[in-house]
Short mmCIF file of C-alpha atoms and ligand atoms in Angstrom, two decimals:
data_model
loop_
_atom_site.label_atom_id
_atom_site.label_comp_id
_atom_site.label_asym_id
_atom_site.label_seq_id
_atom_site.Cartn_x
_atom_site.Cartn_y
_atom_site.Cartn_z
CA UNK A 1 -28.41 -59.14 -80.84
CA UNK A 2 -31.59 -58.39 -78.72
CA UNK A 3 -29.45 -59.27 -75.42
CA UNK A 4 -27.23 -56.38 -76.28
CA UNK A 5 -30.03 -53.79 -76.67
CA UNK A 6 -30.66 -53.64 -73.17
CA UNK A 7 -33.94 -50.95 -72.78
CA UNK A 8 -34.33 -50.58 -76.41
CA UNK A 9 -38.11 -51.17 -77.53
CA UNK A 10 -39.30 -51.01 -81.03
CA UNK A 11 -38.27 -48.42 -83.49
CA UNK A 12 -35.30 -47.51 -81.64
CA UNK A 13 -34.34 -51.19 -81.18
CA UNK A 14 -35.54 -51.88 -84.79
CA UNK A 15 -33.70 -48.97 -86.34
CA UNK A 16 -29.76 -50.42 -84.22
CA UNK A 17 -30.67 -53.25 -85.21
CA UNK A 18 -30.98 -52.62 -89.34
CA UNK A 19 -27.50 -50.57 -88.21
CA UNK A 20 -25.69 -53.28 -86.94
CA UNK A 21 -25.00 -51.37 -84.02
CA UNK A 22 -25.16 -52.45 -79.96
CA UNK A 23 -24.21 -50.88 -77.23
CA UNK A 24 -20.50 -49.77 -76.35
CA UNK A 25 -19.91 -49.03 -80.05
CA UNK A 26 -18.83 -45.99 -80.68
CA UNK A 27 -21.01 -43.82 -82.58
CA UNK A 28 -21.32 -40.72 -85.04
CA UNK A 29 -24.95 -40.09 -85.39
CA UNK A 30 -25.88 -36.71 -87.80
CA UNK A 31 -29.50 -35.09 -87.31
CA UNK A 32 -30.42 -32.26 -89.72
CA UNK A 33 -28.78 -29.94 -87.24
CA UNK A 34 -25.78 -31.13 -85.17
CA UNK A 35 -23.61 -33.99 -85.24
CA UNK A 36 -22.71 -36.32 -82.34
CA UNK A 37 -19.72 -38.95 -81.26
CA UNK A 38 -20.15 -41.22 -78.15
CA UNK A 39 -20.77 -44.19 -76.83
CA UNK A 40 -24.15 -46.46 -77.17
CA UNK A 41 -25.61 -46.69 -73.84
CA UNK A 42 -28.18 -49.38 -72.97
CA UNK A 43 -31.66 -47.34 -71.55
CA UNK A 44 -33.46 -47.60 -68.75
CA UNK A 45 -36.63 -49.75 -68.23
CA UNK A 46 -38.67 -47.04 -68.48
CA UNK A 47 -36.97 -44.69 -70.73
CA UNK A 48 -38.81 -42.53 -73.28
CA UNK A 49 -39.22 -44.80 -76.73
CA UNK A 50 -38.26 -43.97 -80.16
CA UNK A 51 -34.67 -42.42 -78.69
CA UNK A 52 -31.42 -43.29 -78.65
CA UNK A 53 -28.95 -42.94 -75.87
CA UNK A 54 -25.23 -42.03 -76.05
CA UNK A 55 -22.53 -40.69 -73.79
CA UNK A 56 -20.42 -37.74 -75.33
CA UNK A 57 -16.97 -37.54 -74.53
CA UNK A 58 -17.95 -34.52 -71.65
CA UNK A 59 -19.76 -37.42 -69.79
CA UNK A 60 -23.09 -36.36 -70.49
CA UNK A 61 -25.71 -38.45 -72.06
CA UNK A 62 -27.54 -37.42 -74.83
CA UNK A 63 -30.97 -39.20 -76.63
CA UNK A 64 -31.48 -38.64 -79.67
CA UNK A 65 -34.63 -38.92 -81.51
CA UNK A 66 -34.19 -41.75 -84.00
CA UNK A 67 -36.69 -40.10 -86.46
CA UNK A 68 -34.08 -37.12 -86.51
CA UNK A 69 -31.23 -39.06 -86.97
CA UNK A 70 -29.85 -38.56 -90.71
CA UNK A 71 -26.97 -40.73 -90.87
CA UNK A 72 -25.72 -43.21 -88.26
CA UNK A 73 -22.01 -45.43 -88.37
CA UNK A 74 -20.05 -47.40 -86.07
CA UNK A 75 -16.54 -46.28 -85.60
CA UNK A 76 -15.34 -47.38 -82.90
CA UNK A 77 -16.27 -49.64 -79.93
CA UNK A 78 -15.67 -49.83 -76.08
CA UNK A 79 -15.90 -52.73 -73.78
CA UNK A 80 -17.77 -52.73 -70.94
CA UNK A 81 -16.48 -52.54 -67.37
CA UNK A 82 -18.89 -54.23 -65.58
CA UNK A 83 -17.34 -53.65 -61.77
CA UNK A 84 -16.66 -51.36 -59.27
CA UNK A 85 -13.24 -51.45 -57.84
CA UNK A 86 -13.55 -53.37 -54.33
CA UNK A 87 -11.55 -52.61 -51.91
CA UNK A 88 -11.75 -54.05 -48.41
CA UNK A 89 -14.92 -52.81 -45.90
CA UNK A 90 -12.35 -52.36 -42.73
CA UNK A 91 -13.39 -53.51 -39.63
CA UNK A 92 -13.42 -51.56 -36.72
CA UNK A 93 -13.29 -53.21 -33.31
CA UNK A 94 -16.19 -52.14 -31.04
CA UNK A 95 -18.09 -50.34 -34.12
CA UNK A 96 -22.11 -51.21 -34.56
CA UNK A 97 -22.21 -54.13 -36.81
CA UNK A 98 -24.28 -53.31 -39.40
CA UNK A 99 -26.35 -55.17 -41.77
CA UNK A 100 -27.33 -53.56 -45.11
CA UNK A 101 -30.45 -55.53 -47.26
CA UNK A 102 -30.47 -54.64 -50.71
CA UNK A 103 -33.75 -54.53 -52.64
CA UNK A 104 -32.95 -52.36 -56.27
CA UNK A 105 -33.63 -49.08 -56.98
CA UNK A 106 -32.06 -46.05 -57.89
CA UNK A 107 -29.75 -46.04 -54.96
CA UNK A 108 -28.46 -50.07 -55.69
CA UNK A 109 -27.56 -48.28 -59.50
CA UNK A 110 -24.17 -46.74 -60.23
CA UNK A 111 -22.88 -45.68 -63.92
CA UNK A 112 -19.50 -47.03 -65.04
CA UNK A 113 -18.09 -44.04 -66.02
CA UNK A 114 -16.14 -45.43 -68.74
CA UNK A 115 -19.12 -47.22 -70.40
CA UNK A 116 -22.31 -45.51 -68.90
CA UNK A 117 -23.50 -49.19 -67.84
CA UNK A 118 -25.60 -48.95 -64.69
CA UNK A 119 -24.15 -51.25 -62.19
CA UNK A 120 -25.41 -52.27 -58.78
CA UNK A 121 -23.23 -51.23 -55.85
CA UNK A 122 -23.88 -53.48 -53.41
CA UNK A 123 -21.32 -55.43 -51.82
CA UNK A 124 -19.65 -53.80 -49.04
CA UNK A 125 -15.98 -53.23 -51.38
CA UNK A 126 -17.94 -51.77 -53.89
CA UNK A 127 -19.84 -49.49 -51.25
CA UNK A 128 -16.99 -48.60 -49.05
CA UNK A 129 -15.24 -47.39 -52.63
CA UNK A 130 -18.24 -45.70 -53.58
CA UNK A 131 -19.09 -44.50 -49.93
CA UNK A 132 -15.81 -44.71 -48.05
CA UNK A 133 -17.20 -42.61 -44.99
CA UNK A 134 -19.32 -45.55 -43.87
CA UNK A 135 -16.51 -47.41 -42.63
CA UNK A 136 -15.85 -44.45 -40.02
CA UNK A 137 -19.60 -45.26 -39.03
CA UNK A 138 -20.35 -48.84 -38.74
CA UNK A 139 -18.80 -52.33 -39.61
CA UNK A 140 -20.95 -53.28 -42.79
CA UNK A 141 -22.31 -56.77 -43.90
CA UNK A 142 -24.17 -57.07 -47.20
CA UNK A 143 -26.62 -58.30 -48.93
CA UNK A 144 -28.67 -58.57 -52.02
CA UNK A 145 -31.96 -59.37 -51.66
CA UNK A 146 -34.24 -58.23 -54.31
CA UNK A 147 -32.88 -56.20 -57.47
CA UNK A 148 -35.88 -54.61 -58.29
CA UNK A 149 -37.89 -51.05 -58.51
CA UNK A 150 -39.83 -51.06 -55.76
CA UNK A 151 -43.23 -50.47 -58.26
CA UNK A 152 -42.86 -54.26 -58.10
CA UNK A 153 -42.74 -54.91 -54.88
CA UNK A 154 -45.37 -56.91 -53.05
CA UNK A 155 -46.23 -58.36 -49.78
CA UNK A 156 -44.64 -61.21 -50.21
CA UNK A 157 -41.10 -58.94 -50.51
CA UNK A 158 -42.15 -57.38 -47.22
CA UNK A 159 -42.56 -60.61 -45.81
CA UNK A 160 -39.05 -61.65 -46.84
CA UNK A 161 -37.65 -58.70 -45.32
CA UNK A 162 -39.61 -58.91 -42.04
CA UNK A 163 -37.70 -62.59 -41.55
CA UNK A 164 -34.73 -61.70 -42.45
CA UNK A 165 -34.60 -58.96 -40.10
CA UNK A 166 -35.84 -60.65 -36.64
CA UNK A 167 -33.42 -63.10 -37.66
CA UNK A 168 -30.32 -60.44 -37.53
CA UNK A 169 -31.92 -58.82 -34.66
CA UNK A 170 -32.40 -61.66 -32.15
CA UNK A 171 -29.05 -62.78 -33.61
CA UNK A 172 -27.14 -59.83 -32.08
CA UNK A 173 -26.92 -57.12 -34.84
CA UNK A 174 -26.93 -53.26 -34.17
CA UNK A 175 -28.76 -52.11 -37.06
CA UNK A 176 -30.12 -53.07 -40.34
CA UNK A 177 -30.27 -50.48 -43.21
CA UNK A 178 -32.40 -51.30 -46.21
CA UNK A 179 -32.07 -49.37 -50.00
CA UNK A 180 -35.12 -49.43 -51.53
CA UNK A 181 -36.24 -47.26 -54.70
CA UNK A 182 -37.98 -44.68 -53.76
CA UNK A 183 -41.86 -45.25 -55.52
CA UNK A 184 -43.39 -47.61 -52.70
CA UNK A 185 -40.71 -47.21 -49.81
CA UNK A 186 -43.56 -45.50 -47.74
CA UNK A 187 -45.46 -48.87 -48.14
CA UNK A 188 -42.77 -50.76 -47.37
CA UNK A 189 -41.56 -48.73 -44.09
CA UNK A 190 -45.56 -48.96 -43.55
CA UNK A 191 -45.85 -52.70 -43.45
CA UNK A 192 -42.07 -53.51 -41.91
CA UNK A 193 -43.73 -51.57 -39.16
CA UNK A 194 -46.50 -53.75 -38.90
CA UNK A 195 -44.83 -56.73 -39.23
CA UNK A 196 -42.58 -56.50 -36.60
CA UNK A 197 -43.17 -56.65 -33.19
CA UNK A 198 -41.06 -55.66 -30.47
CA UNK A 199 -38.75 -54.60 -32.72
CA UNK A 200 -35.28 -54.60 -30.62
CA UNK A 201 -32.86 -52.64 -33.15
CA UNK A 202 -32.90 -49.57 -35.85
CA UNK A 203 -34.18 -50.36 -39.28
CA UNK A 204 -33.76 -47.65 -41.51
CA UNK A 205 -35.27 -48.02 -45.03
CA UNK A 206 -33.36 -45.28 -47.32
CA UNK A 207 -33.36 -44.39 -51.28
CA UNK A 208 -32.20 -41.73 -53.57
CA UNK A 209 -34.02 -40.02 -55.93
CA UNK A 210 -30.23 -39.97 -58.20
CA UNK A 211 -28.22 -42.40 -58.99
CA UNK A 212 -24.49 -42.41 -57.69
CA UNK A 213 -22.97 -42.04 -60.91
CA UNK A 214 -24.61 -37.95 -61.14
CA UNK A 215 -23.24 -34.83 -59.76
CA UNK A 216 -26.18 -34.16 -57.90
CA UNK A 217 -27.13 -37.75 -56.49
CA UNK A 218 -28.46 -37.68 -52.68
CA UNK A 219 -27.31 -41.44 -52.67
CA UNK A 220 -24.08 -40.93 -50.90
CA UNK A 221 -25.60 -38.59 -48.38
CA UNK A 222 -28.73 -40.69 -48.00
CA UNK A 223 -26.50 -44.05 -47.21
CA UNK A 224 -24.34 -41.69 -44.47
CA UNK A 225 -27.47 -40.62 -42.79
CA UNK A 226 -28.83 -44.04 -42.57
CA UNK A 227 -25.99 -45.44 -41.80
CA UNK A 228 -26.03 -43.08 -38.81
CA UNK A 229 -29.00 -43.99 -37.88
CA UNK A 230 -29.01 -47.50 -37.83
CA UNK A 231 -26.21 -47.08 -35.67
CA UNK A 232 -28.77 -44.74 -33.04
CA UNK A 233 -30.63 -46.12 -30.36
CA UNK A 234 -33.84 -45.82 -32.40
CA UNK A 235 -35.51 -49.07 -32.17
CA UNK A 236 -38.32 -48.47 -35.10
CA UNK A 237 -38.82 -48.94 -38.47
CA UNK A 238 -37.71 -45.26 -40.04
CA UNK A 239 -37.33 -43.89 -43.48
CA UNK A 240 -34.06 -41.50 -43.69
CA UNK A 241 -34.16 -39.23 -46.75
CA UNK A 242 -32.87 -35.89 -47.92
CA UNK A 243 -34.56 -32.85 -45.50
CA UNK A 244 -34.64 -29.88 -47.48
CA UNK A 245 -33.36 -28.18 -50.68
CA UNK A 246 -30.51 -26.88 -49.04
CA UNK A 247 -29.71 -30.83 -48.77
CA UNK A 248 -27.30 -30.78 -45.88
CA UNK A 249 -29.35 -32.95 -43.70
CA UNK A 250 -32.06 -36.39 -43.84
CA UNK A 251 -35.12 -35.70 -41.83
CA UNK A 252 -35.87 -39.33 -39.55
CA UNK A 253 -39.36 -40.01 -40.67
CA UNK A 254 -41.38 -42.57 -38.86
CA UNK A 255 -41.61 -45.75 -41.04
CA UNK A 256 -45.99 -45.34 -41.01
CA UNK A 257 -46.35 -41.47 -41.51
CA UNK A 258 -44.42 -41.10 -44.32
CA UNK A 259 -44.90 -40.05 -48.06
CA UNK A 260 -43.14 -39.66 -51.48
CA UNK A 261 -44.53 -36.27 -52.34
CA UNK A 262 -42.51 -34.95 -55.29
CA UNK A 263 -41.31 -36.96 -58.30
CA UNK A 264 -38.19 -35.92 -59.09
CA UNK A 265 -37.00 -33.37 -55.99
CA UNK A 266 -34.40 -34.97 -53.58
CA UNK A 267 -36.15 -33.46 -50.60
CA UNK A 268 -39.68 -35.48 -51.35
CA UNK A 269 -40.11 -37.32 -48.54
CA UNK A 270 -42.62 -35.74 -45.73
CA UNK A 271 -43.97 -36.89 -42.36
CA UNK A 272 -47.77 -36.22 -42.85
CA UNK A 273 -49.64 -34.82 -39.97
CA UNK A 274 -46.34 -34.43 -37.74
CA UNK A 275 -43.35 -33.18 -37.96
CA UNK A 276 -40.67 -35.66 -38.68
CA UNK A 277 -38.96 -37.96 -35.44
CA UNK A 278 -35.71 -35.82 -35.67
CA UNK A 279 -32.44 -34.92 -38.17
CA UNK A 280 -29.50 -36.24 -38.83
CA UNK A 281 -26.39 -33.99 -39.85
CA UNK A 282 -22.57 -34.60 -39.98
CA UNK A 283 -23.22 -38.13 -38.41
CA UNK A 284 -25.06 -36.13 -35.61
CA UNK A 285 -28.55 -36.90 -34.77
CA UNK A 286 -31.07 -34.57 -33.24
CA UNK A 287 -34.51 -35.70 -31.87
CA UNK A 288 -37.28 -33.65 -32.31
CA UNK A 289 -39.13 -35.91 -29.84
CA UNK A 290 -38.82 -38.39 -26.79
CA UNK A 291 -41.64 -40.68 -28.01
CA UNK A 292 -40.05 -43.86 -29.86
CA UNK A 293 -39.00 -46.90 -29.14
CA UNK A 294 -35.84 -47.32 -27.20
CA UNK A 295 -33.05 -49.66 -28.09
CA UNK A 296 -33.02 -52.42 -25.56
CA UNK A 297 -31.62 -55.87 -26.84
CA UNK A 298 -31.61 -57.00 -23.46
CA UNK A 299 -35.49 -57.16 -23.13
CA UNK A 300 -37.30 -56.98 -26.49
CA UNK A 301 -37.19 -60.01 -28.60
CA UNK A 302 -38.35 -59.27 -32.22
CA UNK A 303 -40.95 -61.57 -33.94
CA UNK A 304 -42.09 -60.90 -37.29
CA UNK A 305 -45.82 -61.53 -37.84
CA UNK A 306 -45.78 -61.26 -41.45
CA UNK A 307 -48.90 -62.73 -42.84
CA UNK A 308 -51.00 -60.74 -45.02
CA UNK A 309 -54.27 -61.13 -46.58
CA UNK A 310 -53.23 -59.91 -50.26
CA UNK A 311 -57.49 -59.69 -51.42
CA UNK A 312 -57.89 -56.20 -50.16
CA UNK A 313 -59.35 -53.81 -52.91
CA UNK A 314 -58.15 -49.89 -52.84
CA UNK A 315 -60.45 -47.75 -53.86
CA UNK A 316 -60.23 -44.46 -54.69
CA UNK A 317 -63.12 -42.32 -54.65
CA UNK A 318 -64.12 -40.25 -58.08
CA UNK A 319 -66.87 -38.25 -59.14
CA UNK A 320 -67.41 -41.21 -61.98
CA UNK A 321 -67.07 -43.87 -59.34
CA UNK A 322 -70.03 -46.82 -59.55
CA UNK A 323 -70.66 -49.24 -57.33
CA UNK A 324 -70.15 -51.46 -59.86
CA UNK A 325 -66.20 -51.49 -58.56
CA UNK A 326 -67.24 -52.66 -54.88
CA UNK A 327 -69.69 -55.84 -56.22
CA UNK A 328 -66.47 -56.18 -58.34
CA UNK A 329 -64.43 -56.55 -55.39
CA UNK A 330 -67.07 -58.51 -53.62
CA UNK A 331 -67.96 -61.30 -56.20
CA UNK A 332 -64.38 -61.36 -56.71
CA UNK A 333 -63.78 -62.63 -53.05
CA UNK A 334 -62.24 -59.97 -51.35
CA UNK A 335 -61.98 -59.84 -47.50
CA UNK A 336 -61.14 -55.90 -47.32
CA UNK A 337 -61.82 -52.33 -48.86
CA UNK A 338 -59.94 -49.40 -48.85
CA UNK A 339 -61.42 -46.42 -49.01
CA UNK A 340 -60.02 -42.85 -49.90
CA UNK A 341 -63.00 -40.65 -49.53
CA UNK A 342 -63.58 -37.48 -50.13
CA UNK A 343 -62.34 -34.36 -47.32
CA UNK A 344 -63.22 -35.48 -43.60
CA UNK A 345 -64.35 -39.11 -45.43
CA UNK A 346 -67.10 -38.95 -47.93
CA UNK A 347 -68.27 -41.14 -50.95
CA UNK A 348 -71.44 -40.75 -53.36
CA UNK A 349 -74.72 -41.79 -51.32
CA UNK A 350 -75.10 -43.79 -54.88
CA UNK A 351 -72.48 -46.38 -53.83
CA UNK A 352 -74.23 -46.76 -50.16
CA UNK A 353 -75.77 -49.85 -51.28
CA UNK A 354 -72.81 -51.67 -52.73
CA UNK A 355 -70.83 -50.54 -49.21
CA UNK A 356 -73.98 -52.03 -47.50
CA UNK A 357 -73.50 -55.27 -49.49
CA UNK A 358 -69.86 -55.43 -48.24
CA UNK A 359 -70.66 -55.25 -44.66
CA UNK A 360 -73.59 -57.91 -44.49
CA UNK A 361 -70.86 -60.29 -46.47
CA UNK A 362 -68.32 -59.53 -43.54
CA UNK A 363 -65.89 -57.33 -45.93
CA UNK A 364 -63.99 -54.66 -43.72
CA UNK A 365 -64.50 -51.44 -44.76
CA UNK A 366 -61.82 -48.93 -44.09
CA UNK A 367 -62.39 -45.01 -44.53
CA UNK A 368 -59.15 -42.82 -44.77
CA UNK A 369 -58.64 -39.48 -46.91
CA UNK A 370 -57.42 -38.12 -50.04
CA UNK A 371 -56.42 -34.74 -48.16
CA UNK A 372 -53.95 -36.85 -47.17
CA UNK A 373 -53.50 -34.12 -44.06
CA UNK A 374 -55.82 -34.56 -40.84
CA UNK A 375 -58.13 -36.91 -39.46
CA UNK A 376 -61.19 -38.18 -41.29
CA UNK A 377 -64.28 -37.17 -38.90
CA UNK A 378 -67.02 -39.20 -40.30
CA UNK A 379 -69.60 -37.42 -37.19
CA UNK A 380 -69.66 -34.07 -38.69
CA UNK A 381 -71.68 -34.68 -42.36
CA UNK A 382 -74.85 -36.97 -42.11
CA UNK A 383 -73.19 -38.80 -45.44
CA UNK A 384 -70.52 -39.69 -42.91
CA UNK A 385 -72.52 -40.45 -40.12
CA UNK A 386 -74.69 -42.84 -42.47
CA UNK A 387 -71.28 -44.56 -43.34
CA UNK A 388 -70.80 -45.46 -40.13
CA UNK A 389 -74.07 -46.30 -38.63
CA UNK A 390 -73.43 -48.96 -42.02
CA UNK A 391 -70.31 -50.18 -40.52
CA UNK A 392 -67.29 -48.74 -42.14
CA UNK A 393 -64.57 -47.80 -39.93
CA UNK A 394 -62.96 -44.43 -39.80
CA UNK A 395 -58.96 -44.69 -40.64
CA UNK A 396 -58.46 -41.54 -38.45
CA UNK A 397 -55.31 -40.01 -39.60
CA UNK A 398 -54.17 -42.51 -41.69
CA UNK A 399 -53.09 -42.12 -45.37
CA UNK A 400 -54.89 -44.43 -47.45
CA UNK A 401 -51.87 -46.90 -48.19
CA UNK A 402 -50.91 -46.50 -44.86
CA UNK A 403 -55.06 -47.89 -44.46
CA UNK A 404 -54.72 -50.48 -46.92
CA UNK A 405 -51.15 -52.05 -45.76
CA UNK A 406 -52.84 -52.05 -42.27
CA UNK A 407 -55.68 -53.69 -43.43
CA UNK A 408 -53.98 -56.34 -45.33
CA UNK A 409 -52.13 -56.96 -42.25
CA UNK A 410 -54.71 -56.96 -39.60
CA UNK A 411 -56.43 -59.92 -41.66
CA UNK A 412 -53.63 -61.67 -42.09
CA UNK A 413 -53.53 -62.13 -38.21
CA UNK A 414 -57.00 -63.03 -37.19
CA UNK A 415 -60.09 -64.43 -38.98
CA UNK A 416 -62.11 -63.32 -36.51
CA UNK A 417 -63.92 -60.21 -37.72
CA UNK A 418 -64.59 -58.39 -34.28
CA UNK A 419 -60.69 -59.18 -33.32
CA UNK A 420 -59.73 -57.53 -36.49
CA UNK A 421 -61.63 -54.18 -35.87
CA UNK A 422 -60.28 -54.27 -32.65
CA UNK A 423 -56.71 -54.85 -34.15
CA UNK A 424 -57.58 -52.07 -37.05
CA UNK A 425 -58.66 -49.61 -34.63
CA UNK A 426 -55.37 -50.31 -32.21
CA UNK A 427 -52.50 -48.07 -32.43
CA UNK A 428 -49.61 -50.96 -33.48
CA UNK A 429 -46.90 -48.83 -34.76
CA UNK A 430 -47.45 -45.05 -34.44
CA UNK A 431 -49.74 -44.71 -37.36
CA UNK A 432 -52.46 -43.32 -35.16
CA UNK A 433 -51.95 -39.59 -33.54
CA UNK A 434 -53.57 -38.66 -30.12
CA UNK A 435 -54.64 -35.02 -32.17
CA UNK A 436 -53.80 -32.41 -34.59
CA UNK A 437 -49.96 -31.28 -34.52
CA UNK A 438 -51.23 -27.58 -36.06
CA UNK A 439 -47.23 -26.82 -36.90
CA UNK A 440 -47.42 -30.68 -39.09
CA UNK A 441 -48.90 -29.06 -41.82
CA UNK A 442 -46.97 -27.64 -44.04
CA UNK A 443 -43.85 -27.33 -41.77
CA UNK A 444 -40.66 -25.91 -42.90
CA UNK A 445 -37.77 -27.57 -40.66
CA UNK A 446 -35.54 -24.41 -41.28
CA UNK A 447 -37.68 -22.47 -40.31
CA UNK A 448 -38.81 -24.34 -37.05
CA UNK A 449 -35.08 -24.53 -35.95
CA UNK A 450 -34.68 -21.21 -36.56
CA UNK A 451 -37.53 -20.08 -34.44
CA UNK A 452 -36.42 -22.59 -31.63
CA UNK A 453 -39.52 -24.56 -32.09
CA UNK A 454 -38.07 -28.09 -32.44
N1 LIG B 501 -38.87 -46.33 -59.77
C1 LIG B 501 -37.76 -46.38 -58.88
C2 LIG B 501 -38.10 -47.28 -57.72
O1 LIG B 501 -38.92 -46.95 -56.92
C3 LIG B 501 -37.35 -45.04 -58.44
C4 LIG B 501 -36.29 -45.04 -57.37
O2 LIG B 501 -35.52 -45.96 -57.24
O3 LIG B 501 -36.20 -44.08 -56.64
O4 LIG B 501 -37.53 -48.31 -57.60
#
C-alpha cells in the first residue's frame, strides 16, 4: 500500500491508509465548509505534511488539510498514464548536433494531465512533443544521467558530468545542454567550469523554476534559449535562465558568477558583480561582451580535471560563531576552510587563534563575502590586515560557494601547498574580475538596453 502513497508521510499517509484509499482513486472529501471531487495525486518530496493532494476536474490541485477533512470515500478510480506521447526528434541535415544530459529537477518533471503524475521528460520524443521548437534548432541526443534535485548533488555528480562532456566534445559534438534543478545549479556551472579545461564547445546548464505541466512554467522557454545557445559559438560553461519579469528573454550568465537569488520568481538568476555575458531572444543571441571563449574545435582539446578534495569546511561567519567550529574542522582532518566574512572580509578577533591553528597545520584558508557584491579588501581594517599577515587568502570577488567549489578543486589538483595558492589565486575560469563594473550592481537589463548601454 505504502508504494502507492508516493510523498505521503505520517498522518496524511496514516489517515489514506485507515481509508483504503491510494492514489488515482477518485475522491469526495467533505471539510466543515466545502466539498471536493478529484483525483488522489501522489505529493512531492518535500510537500507540506498533514495534507492531502487532489486534482479537481478544472485541473487545479487542491491540498486539503486532513485534520479538516469530515468525511472521505472512494468513488471512482483512474489509471495512471505514465508516458508522454513520443514522437520522432527529426533530424535535420547540417543542424548542430546536440547533446542534452539530464540530471532531475523541476525542469526533467512534467504532470500527466490526465492523472497529475509527475513524469520525467527526457528522451528526445518526449521533448520534441513537449518542446517541438527544438527540432527547428538543433538535432537532439539524450540522456539521463542523474534523476535527482540538485540539493543532492555532490562532487562526485560534477565529476560524472565533467567526463561525460570532454568525451562528447573531443568526439565531435556542437553543444551539450544540461537540466539541472535550480537549488545548486550555480555550484554546479561553478565547478563544470573548473573542471574543464580548454573547453572546445558550449555547455549550457539550464532549469526552471515551474514545471512543464503549469501555465506559467519558464521550462519550455528556458530549454529554447539553451538550446540556442548551445548551438552559439560560446565555448564556456554558461547558465541560461529566464531575464526579467517581462520573461521574453534568458540572460547568458557566466557558469562562475552566477546566483539563485529568489526562491520562487522565474527571473532569479543574477550575474553578481557584472552584468550578464549577453541575451538570448527569438533564437537570437546578443553579446553584451567580446570577452569569452571562442568556439574552435580545430585547436582546443577539452580535458576534464575533475578531482576534488571533498574535506573542505564552509563556514559562515555569525555573531555566535566559536572557534570551536574551526578545531572542529581541524581535528576532523580537513585540508580547506571557507570563509564568508563579514563586509570587505571580517571575522571575530576571538576566532584568530583557531584560524592561526589552521594555518601552522597547512589548512588553506579562503576569505570571500557575505555581501555577496564587490571585492573583499582585507588592507583597509587592521582585523583584515591581521588575517592576512596570519595567512588567509583574500577570495577577491568571489561568492563564497563560488570560494569553496574553487577550493575543493584547487586541492584536488596539487598537494603541494604553495602550488595551490598559486592555483587559488589564478584566474581559471572568469571567476576573478580585473575591477568594479559600477553598472553590475543592481542592474536592470531593460533598462540598460533602453539607455543604449549594453
Ligand atoms: N529543489 C529543486 C532542485 O533544485 C528545485 C528545482 O528543480 O528548481 O532540484
Amino acid at each position: 500500500m505504502s508504494e502507492n502513497l508516493k510523498g505521503y508521510k505520517k498522518d496524511a499517509k496514516k489517515f489514506l491508509i485507515e481509508h483504503n484509499l491510494k492514489l488515482w482513486d477518485i475522491i469526495k472529501v467533505e471539510t466543515k465548509t466545502t466539498t471536493y471531487e478529484g483525483i488522489l495525486l501522489p505529493r512531492y518530496e518535500y510537500s507540506k505534511a498533514g495534507f492531502i493532494e487532489i486534482k479537481l476536474e478544472n485541473n487545479y490541485n487542491v491540498g486539503i488539510k486532513v485534520d479538516d477533512i469530515t468525511k472521505i470515500e472512494k468513488i471512482g478510480e483512474k489509471e495512471a498514464k505514465y508516458k508522454i506521447p513520443e514522437k520522432d526528434f527529426p533530424k535535420t541535415k547540417g543542424f548542430p548536433e546536440i547533446t542534452l544530459l539530464g540530471t532531475g529537477g523541476t525542469v526533467a518533471s512534467r504532470l500527466d494531465y490526465t492523472t497529475g503524475a509527475v513524469i520525467p521528460a527526457f528522451s528526445p520524443g518526449e521533448l520534441f512533443s513537449a518542446v517541438p521548437e527544438l527540432a527547428d534548432i538543433c538535432n537532439l541526443e539524450t540522456e539521463i544521467v542523474f534523476k535527482i534535485f540538485s540539493e543532492n548533488m555532490q562532487a562526485t555528480h560534477w565529476q560524472q558530468l565533467a567526463h561525460q562532456i570532454e568525451t562528447l566534445a573531443n568526439s565531435g559534438k556542437d553543444g551539450i545542454i544540461i537540466p539541472h534543478g535550480t537549488d545548486t545549479m550555480g555550484y554546479t556551472s561553478a565547478a563544470l567550469s573548473f573542471m574543464l579545461k580548454d573547453l572546445s564547445i558550449p555547455v549550457v546548464v539550464v532549469g526552471s523554476q515551474r514545471s512543464s505541466d503549469r501555465p506559467s512554467s519558464d521550462a519550455a522557454m528556458n530549454l529554447i534559449n539553451a538550446a540556442t545557445v548551445a548551438t552559439s559559438d560560446i565555448a564556456e560553461v554558461t547558465l541560461v535562465m529566464l531575464g526579467s519579469s517581462s520573461h521574453d528573454y534568458g540572460l547568458i550568465h557566466r557558469g562562475t558568477l552566477v546566483r539563485k537569488l529568489h526562491t520562487s520568481y522565474r527571473h532569479t538568476f543574477r550575474t553578481i558583480d557584472d552584468i550578464p555575458m549577453g541575451m538570448v531572444q527569438n533564437r537570437t543571441i546578443r553579446m553584451f561582451t567580446d570577452n569569452y571563449h571562442k568556439k574552435d574545435k580545430k585547436k582546443r582539446e577539452t580535458t576534464a580535471l575533475t578531482d576534488f578534495e571533498k574535506k573542505i569546511g564552509f563556514i559562515y561567519f555569525y555573531p555566535g560563531l566559536t572557534s570551536e567550529m574551526i578545531h572542529y574542522y581541524i581535528d576532523k582532518g580537513y585540508k580547506g576552510l571557507l570563509l564568508a566574512g563579514t563586509g570587505l572580509g571580517h571575522v571575530a578577533t576571538r576566532i584568530y587563534d583557531a584560524i592561526e591553528r589552521a594555518i601552522e597545520e597547512d589548512i588553506l584558508v579562503l576569505m570571500t563575502s557575505q555581501t555577496l557584491f564587490g571585492f573583499v579588501g582585507m588592507n583597509v581594517y587592521s582585523t583584515g590586515r591581521e588575517l592576512l599577515d596570519m595567512g588567509v587568502l583574500p577570495g577577491k570577488n568571489m561568492m563564497p560557494e563560488v570560494g569553496y567549489v574553487k577550493l575543493g578543486w584547487v586541492l584536488g589538483q596539487t598537494d603541494n601547498l604553495e602550488d595551490a595558492k598559486k592555483l587559488l589565486m589564478t584566474n581559471i575560469a572568469g571567476e576573478f574580475l580585473d575591477r568594479e563594473i559600477p553598472i553590475a550592481f543592481n542592474y536592470d537589463i531593460d533598462r540598460l538596453l533602453k539607455d543604449n548601454l549594453i
